[in-house]
CSV table of C-alpha atoms and ligand atoms in Angstrom, one decimal:
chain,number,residue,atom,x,y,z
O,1190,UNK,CA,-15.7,93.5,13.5
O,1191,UNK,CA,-15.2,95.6,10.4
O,1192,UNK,CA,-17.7,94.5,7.5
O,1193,UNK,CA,-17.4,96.2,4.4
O,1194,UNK,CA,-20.0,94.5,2.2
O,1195,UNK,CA,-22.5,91.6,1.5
O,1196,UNK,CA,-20.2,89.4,-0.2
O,1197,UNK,CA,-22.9,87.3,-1.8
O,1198,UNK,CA,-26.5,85.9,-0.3
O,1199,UNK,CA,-26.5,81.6,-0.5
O,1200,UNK,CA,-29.8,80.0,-2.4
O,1201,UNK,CA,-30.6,76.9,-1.9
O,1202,UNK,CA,-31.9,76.0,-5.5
O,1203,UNK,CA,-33.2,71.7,-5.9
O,1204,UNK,CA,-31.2,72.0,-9.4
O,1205,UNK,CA,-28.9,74.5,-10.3
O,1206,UNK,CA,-29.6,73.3,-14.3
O,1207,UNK,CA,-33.3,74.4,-13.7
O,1208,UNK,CA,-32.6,77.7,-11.6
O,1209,UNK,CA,-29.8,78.8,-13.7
O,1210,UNK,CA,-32.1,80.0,-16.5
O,1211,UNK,CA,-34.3,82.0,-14.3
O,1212,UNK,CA,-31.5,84.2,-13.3
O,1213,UNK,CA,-30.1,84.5,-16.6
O,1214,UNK,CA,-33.2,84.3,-18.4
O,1215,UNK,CA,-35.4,86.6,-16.5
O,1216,UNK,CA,-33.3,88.8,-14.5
O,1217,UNK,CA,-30.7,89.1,-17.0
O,1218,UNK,CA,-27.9,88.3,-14.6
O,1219,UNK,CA,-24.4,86.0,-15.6
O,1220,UNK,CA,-23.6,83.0,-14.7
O,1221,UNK,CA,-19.5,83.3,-14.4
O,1222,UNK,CA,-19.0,80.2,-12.5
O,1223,UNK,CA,-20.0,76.8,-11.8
O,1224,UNK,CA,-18.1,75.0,-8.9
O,1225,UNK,CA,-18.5,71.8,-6.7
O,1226,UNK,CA,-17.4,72.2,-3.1
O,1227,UNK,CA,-16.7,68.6,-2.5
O,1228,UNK,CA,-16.4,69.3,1.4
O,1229,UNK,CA,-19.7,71.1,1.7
O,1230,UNK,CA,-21.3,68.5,-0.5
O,1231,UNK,CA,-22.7,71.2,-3.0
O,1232,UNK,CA,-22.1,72.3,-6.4
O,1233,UNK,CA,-22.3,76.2,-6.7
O,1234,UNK,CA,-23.3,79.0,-9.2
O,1235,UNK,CA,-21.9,82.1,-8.9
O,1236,UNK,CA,-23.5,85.6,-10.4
O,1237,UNK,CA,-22.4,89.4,-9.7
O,1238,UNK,CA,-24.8,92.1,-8.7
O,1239,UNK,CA,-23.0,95.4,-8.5
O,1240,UNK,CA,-20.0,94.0,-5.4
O,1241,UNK,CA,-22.4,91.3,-4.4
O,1242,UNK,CA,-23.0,87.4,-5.7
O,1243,UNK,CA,-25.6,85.5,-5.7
O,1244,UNK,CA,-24.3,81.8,-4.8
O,1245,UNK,CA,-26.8,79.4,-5.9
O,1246,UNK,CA,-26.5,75.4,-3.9
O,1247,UNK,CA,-27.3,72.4,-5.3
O,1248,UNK,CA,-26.6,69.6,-3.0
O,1249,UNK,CA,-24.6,66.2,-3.9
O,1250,UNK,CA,-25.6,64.5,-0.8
O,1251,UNK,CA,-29.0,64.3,0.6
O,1252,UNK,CA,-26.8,64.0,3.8
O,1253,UNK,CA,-24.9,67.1,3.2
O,1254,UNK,CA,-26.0,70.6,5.0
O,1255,UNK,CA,-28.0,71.6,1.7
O,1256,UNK,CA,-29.3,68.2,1.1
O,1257,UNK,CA,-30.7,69.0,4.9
O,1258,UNK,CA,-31.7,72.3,4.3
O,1259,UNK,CA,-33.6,71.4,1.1
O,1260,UNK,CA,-35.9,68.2,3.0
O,1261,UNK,CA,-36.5,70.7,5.9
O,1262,UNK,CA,-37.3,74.1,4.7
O,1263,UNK,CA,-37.4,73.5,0.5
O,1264,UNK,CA,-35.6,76.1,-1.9
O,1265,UNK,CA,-35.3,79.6,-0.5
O,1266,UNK,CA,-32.6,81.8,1.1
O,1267,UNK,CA,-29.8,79.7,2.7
O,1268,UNK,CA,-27.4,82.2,3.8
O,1269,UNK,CA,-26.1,85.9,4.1
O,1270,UNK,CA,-22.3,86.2,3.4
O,1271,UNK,CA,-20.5,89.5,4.9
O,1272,UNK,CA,-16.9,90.3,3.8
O,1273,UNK,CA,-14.8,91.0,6.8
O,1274,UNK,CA,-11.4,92.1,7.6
O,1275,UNK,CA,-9.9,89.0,9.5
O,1276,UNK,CA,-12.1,86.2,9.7
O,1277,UNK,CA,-10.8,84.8,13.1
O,1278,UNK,CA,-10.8,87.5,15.1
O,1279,UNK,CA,-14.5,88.6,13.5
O,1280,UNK,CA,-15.1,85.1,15.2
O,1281,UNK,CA,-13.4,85.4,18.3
O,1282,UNK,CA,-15.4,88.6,18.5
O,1283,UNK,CA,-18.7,87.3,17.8
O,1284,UNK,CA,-18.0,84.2,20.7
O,1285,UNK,CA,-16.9,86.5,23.3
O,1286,UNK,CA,-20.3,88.5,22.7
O,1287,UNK,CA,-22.3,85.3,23.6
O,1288,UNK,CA,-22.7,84.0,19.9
O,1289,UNK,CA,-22.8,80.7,19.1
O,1290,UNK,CA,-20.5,79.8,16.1
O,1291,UNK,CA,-20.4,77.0,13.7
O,1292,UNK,CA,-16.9,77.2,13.1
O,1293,UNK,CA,-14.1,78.0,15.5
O,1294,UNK,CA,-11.7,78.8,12.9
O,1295,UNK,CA,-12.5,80.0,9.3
O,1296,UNK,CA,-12.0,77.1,6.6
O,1297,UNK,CA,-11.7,77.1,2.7
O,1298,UNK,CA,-15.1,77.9,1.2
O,1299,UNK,CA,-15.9,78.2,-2.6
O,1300,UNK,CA,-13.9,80.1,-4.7
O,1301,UNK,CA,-10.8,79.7,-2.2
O,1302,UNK,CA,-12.5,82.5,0.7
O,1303,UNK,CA,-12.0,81.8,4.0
O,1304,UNK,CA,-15.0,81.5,5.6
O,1305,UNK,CA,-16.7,80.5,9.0
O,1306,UNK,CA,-20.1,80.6,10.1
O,1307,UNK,CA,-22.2,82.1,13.1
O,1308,UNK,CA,-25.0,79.7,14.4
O,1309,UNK,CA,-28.6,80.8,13.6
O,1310,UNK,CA,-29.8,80.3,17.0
O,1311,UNK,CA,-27.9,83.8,18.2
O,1312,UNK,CA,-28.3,85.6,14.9
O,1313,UNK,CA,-32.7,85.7,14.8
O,1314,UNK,CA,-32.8,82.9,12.5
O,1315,UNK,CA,-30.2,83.8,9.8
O,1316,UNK,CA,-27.2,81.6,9.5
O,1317,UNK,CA,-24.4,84.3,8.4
O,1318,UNK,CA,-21.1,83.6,6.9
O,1319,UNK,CA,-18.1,86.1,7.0
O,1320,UNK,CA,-15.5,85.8,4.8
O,1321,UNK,CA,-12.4,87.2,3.9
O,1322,UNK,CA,-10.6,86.8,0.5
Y,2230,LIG,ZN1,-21.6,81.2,1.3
């Protein structure tokens, strides 16, 4: 697949209105956007470090995959996000290669990427996104 860059690293974060000043307030970063992804059940902060963001998740729905994440493992490092050229056949790729995938076709992730995921049982433990604007 051809990746150019780590679009942006996922944090799982209990409250983004209590991580949100760390970021800002110690490492000097921006906060540039606040959005909820209804159908991920999480509401996101976005920051930019030099052509990567850090997406922080606050989960919605104790049900939802970062409502899960946060009872199982606490706050920490949710995700890594790699901008690809064609999401699809990235995947198609990756499954003919022997990895597991999440999703079979990429879907609409926050702010409007298309996105899929790998499953973190073939990647040594780190679920991985790649995206595509
Ligand atoms: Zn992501």
């Amino acid at each position: 697949m051809k990746i150019s860059h780590i679009e942006h690293i996922g944090i799982a974060v209990e409250s983004l209105e209590k991580a949100i000043p760390y970021y800002e307030g110690v490492l000097g970063l921006k906060c540039y956007s606040v959005e909820e992804v209804a159908d991920q059940k999480v509401k996101t902060a976005f920051f930019m470090v030099g052509q990567t963001k850090i997406e922080l998740l606050e989960s919605t729905d104790p049900e939802g995959p970062i409502g899960k994440f946060l009872e199982k493992k606490g706050e920490g490092v949710h995700h890594v996000a790699f901008a690809t050229e064609g999401v699809q056949s990235a995947l198609n790729e990756a499954a003919e290669k022997g990895v597991r995938l999440i999703d079979q076709a990429p879907r609409k992730g926050a702010e409007g990427l298309n996105i899929a995921f790998l499953h973190p049982k073939s990647t040594m433990g780190v679920l991985t996104e790649l995206c595509e604007k």
